[in-house]
Each structure stands twice: as structure tokens, then as C-alpha cells.
Amino acid sequence: MRLLVSLIFLSLAGCKLSEEPKPVVSTAAPKAVMAPYTVHQYVADLSSQLSRIQGAFKSNARIAVTSFYLADALDSGLAEGQGAGLSQQIQESLMTQFAQLGYHTIEYRLENNLNLQSSADSMLSRNTKNLRQRQNIDFMITGTLTRQQHAYIVNARLVDAADQRIVSAASTEIPINVMWGSEKVQQRGGMIYRSEY
């Protein structure tokens, strides 16, 4: 019996000798999680879908790509906040990808003259006074963005300029954090931005 009491005492004492490890609390801020792909890679899905054209299509048809606006603000609403720049990047990526696919993609923002400045030069403009009066465009790629909680739903259409007929359409999701991380406060261009909570 003494042996049993001694063994129980030793086993209980052994439990007391080993201290429980203290929990480690990290003081490092979590790194911003970015979307797994670039905007250009997400837009490749749109390009693939749009290239499935229904009906007659001339191989030398000229295609222009417009900016993508928010679906509920077609006249002026570009993506903002974490999506800032997304509207224009979709346009730029579609222009690049359609040119790479062999379509006759038109740069309608091309000025009549080279514009030289002290720190840069350009031939692109959105000022209609600096652009050609007539543009020879057969088809237009246009589309909208709809903001969801986690992503923008992007809808694109290839439209025949002669009769406004949609000859192909596409849709994809682009995560909200594809342009900027999901941290609550960020600094861009010397300005502090706070995202939605």
C-alpha cells in the first residue's frame, strides 16, 4: 500500500515539475493577402470567351475597346477604393490580349501629333480635340463592373458598331484585392486610404 501511495505521489509530483508552455502571441502584423492572379490573367478569361464570335465576322474587322464602368453608374462610375484602376486595366489588358490573338485592335485614343513634355512623351489622349474626327471602327468591346462583397463581376460584350448587335459576351469574377491588398489602411501616392470595414 505504501508503494502504491509513493507511486501516486511521485507521478503527481512529476506532473507539477513540468510547466505548461506559455502561449506565444505574435506582435507581427499579418501580411496583406493579394489575389492569386494578376488582373491581366483574370481578363484572359474574358478574352477567351469574347473570341467565340457568333455569326459572320471579317478577319480584318477593326475592334476598339472602351473603359469598363460600374453597372449602376454608366456615365461616370469607375471602380474606386481597392478597385481603383481596375476599370482602365481591364480595358488595357483586353486591348493587349486581342492584339496578341491576331485581331485588328484599334487605338482610338491616338493623338494626331507626338506630345513631348519635360519628363515624358505620349501619343495617347482622352481629349477629343486632339483625336481624329472620324474613327474607322467595326466592333467595340464594352462592359460593366458590379461590386460584390469579395469580387467584381465583370460583364463584357463585343458589339457590332453597324447594328448594335452583340456578337459575343463574357463574364468573370475578379477579386476585390487584385489591385491592392486587403489591409484596412494603406498608403498610395502619399495619401492614406481606409478600406471598408
Coordinates of C-alpha atoms in Angstrom, one line a residue:
M1 CA 0.0 0.0 0.0
R2 CA 2.9 2.3 0.8
L3 CA 4.4 1.5 -2.5
L4 CA 1.1 2.5 -4.2
V5 CA 0.9 5.8 -2.3
S6 CA 4.5 6.5 -3.1
L7 CA 4.0 5.9 -6.8
I8 CA 0.9 8.1 -6.9
F9 CA 2.8 10.8 -5.1
L10 CA 5.7 10.6 -7.5
S11 CA 3.5 10.7 -10.5
L12 CA 1.7 13.7 -9.2
A13 CA 4.9 15.4 -8.3
G14 CA 6.2 14.7 -11.8
C15 CA 3.2 16.5 -13.3
K16 CA 4.0 19.6 -11.2
L17 CA 7.6 19.6 -12.3
S18 CA 6.8 20.1 -16.0
E19 CA 5.4 23.5 -16.6
E20 CA 2.9 24.2 -19.3
P21 CA 4.3 26.3 -22.1
K22 CA 3.1 29.9 -22.2
P23 CA 1.2 30.8 -25.3
V24 CA 3.2 32.9 -27.8
V25 CA 1.4 36.0 -29.0
S26 CA 2.7 37.3 -32.3
T27 CA 3.2 41.1 -32.5
A28 CA 3.9 41.0 -36.2
A29 CA 1.2 42.5 -38.4
P30 CA -0.3 40.0 -40.8
K31 CA 0.9 40.4 -44.4
A32 CA -1.7 41.7 -46.9
V33 CA -3.2 38.9 -48.9
M34 CA -3.3 39.6 -52.6
A35 CA -5.4 37.8 -55.2
P36 CA -3.7 34.7 -56.6
Y37 CA -3.6 36.1 -60.2
T38 CA -3.0 39.4 -61.8
V39 CA -5.8 41.5 -63.5
H40 CA -4.3 40.5 -66.9
Q41 CA -4.6 36.8 -66.0
Y42 CA -8.3 37.2 -65.0
V43 CA -9.0 39.2 -68.1
A44 CA -7.6 36.4 -70.2
D45 CA -10.8 34.5 -69.3
L46 CA -12.8 37.4 -70.8
S47 CA -10.7 37.4 -73.9
S48 CA -11.2 33.7 -74.4
Q49 CA -15.0 33.9 -74.0
L50 CA -15.2 37.0 -76.3
S51 CA -13.2 35.3 -79.1
R52 CA -16.1 32.9 -79.5
I53 CA -17.9 35.2 -82.0
Q54 CA -21.4 34.3 -83.3
G55 CA -22.2 34.9 -86.9
A56 CA -20.2 36.4 -89.7
F57 CA -17.0 38.2 -88.8
K58 CA -14.4 39.5 -91.2
S59 CA -10.9 38.7 -90.3
N60 CA -9.9 42.4 -90.9
A61 CA -12.7 43.8 -88.8
R62 CA -11.4 46.7 -86.6
I63 CA -12.1 46.4 -82.9
A64 CA -12.0 49.2 -80.3
V65 CA -12.0 48.6 -76.5
T66 CA -13.8 51.0 -74.2
S67 CA -13.4 51.6 -70.4
F68 CA -15.4 49.5 -68.1
Y69 CA -17.8 51.4 -65.8
L70 CA -19.8 50.4 -62.8
A71 CA -23.1 49.0 -63.9
D72 CA -25.1 51.4 -61.8
A73 CA -23.1 54.5 -62.9
L74 CA -22.6 54.1 -66.7
D75 CA -21.8 57.7 -67.4
S76 CA -19.1 58.3 -64.8
G77 CA -18.6 55.5 -62.2
L78 CA -15.2 53.8 -62.3
A79 CA -14.1 51.3 -59.7
E80 CA -12.8 53.0 -56.5
G81 CA -11.1 52.1 -53.3
Q82 CA -9.3 48.8 -53.5
G83 CA -10.6 48.6 -57.1
A84 CA -9.0 51.9 -58.2
G85 CA -7.5 51.5 -61.6
L86 CA -9.4 48.3 -62.4
S87 CA -11.7 49.8 -65.0
Q88 CA -8.7 51.1 -67.1
Q89 CA -6.6 47.9 -66.5
I90 CA -9.4 45.7 -67.9
Q91 CA -9.5 47.9 -71.0
E92 CA -5.7 47.9 -71.4
S93 CA -5.5 44.1 -70.9
L94 CA -8.3 43.4 -73.4
M95 CA -6.6 45.6 -76.0
T96 CA -3.3 43.8 -75.4
Q97 CA -4.8 40.3 -75.5
F98 CA -7.0 40.9 -78.6
A99 CA -4.0 42.2 -80.5
Q100 CA -2.0 39.2 -79.4
L101 CA -4.8 36.9 -80.6
G102 CA -4.4 38.5 -84.1
Y103 CA -7.5 40.7 -84.1
H104 CA -7.2 44.2 -85.6
T105 CA -7.4 46.1 -82.4
I106 CA -7.7 49.9 -82.8
E107 CA -6.1 52.5 -80.5
Y108 CA -8.7 55.3 -81.0
R109 CA -7.0 57.5 -78.2
L110 CA -4.1 58.1 -80.5
E111 CA -3.3 61.8 -81.0
N112 CA -2.5 63.4 -84.3
N113 CA 0.9 64.6 -83.0
L114 CA 3.5 63.3 -80.6
N115 CA 3.2 65.2 -77.3
L116 CA 6.6 65.9 -75.8
Q117 CA 6.9 67.0 -72.2
S118 CA 9.9 67.6 -69.9
S119 CA 9.6 64.3 -68.2
A120 CA 7.6 62.1 -70.6
D121 CA 6.1 61.8 -74.0
S122 CA 2.8 60.5 -75.3
M123 CA 0.6 60.0 -78.2
L124 CA -2.5 58.9 -76.2
S125 CA -5.2 61.3 -75.1
R126 CA -8.8 61.3 -73.9
N127 CA -9.2 64.9 -75.1
T128 CA -11.4 64.7 -78.2
K129 CA -9.9 67.9 -79.7
N130 CA -6.6 66.1 -80.1
L131 CA -8.0 62.9 -81.7
R132 CA -9.1 62.1 -85.2
Q133 CA -12.6 63.4 -86.1
R134 CA -13.6 60.0 -87.6
Q135 CA -12.7 56.6 -86.3
N136 CA -13.0 53.5 -88.5
I137 CA -14.4 51.0 -86.0
D138 CA -16.4 47.9 -86.9
F139 CA -16.8 46.4 -83.4
M140 CA -16.5 47.6 -79.9
I141 CA -15.7 45.7 -76.7
T142 CA -17.5 47.3 -73.8
G143 CA -18.6 46.2 -70.4
T144 CA -19.6 46.8 -66.8
L145 CA -18.4 46.1 -63.3
T146 CA -20.7 45.1 -60.4
R147 CA -19.2 45.2 -57.0
Q148 CA -19.9 42.2 -54.7
Q149 CA -18.6 41.6 -51.2
H150 CA -15.5 39.7 -52.3
A151 CA -15.2 40.4 -56.0
Y152 CA -16.2 42.5 -59.0
I153 CA -18.4 40.7 -61.5
V154 CA -17.2 41.8 -64.9
N155 CA -19.5 41.5 -67.9
A156 CA -18.1 42.2 -71.4
R157 CA -19.7 42.4 -74.8
L158 CA -18.3 42.5 -78.4
V159 CA -20.8 44.7 -80.2
D160 CA -21.2 45.3 -84.0
A161 CA -21.0 49.1 -84.5
A162 CA -23.2 49.0 -87.6
D163 CA -26.3 47.5 -86.0
Q164 CA -25.5 47.4 -82.2
R165 CA -25.8 43.5 -82.2
I166 CA -23.9 41.7 -79.5
V167 CA -21.8 39.1 -81.3
S168 CA -20.2 37.6 -78.2
A169 CA -20.4 38.1 -74.5
A170 CA -18.3 37.1 -71.5
S171 CA -18.4 37.2 -67.7
T172 CA -15.9 36.6 -65.0
E173 CA -15.2 37.4 -61.3
I174 CA -12.1 39.5 -60.4
P175 CA -11.3 39.6 -56.6
I176 CA -11.5 43.0 -55.0
N177 CA -7.9 42.7 -53.7
V178 CA -6.4 42.1 -57.1
M179 CA -5.2 45.7 -57.4
W180 CA -4.4 46.3 -53.7
G181 CA -4.1 44.2 -50.6
S182 CA -7.0 43.8 -48.2
E183 CA -5.4 45.7 -45.3
K184 CA -7.7 48.2 -43.7
V185 CA -5.4 51.2 -44.0
Q186 CA -3.0 51.7 -46.9
Q187 CA -0.8 54.5 -48.3
R188 CA -0.7 55.1 -52.0
G189 CA 0.8 58.1 -53.8
G190 CA 1.4 59.9 -50.5
M191 CA -2.3 59.6 -49.5
I192 CA -3.7 57.4 -46.7
Y193 CA -6.7 55.2 -47.8
R194 CA -9.0 53.3 -45.4
S195 CA -10.9 50.4 -46.9
E196 CA -14.4 49.4 -45.9
Y197 CA -14.8 47.6 -42.5

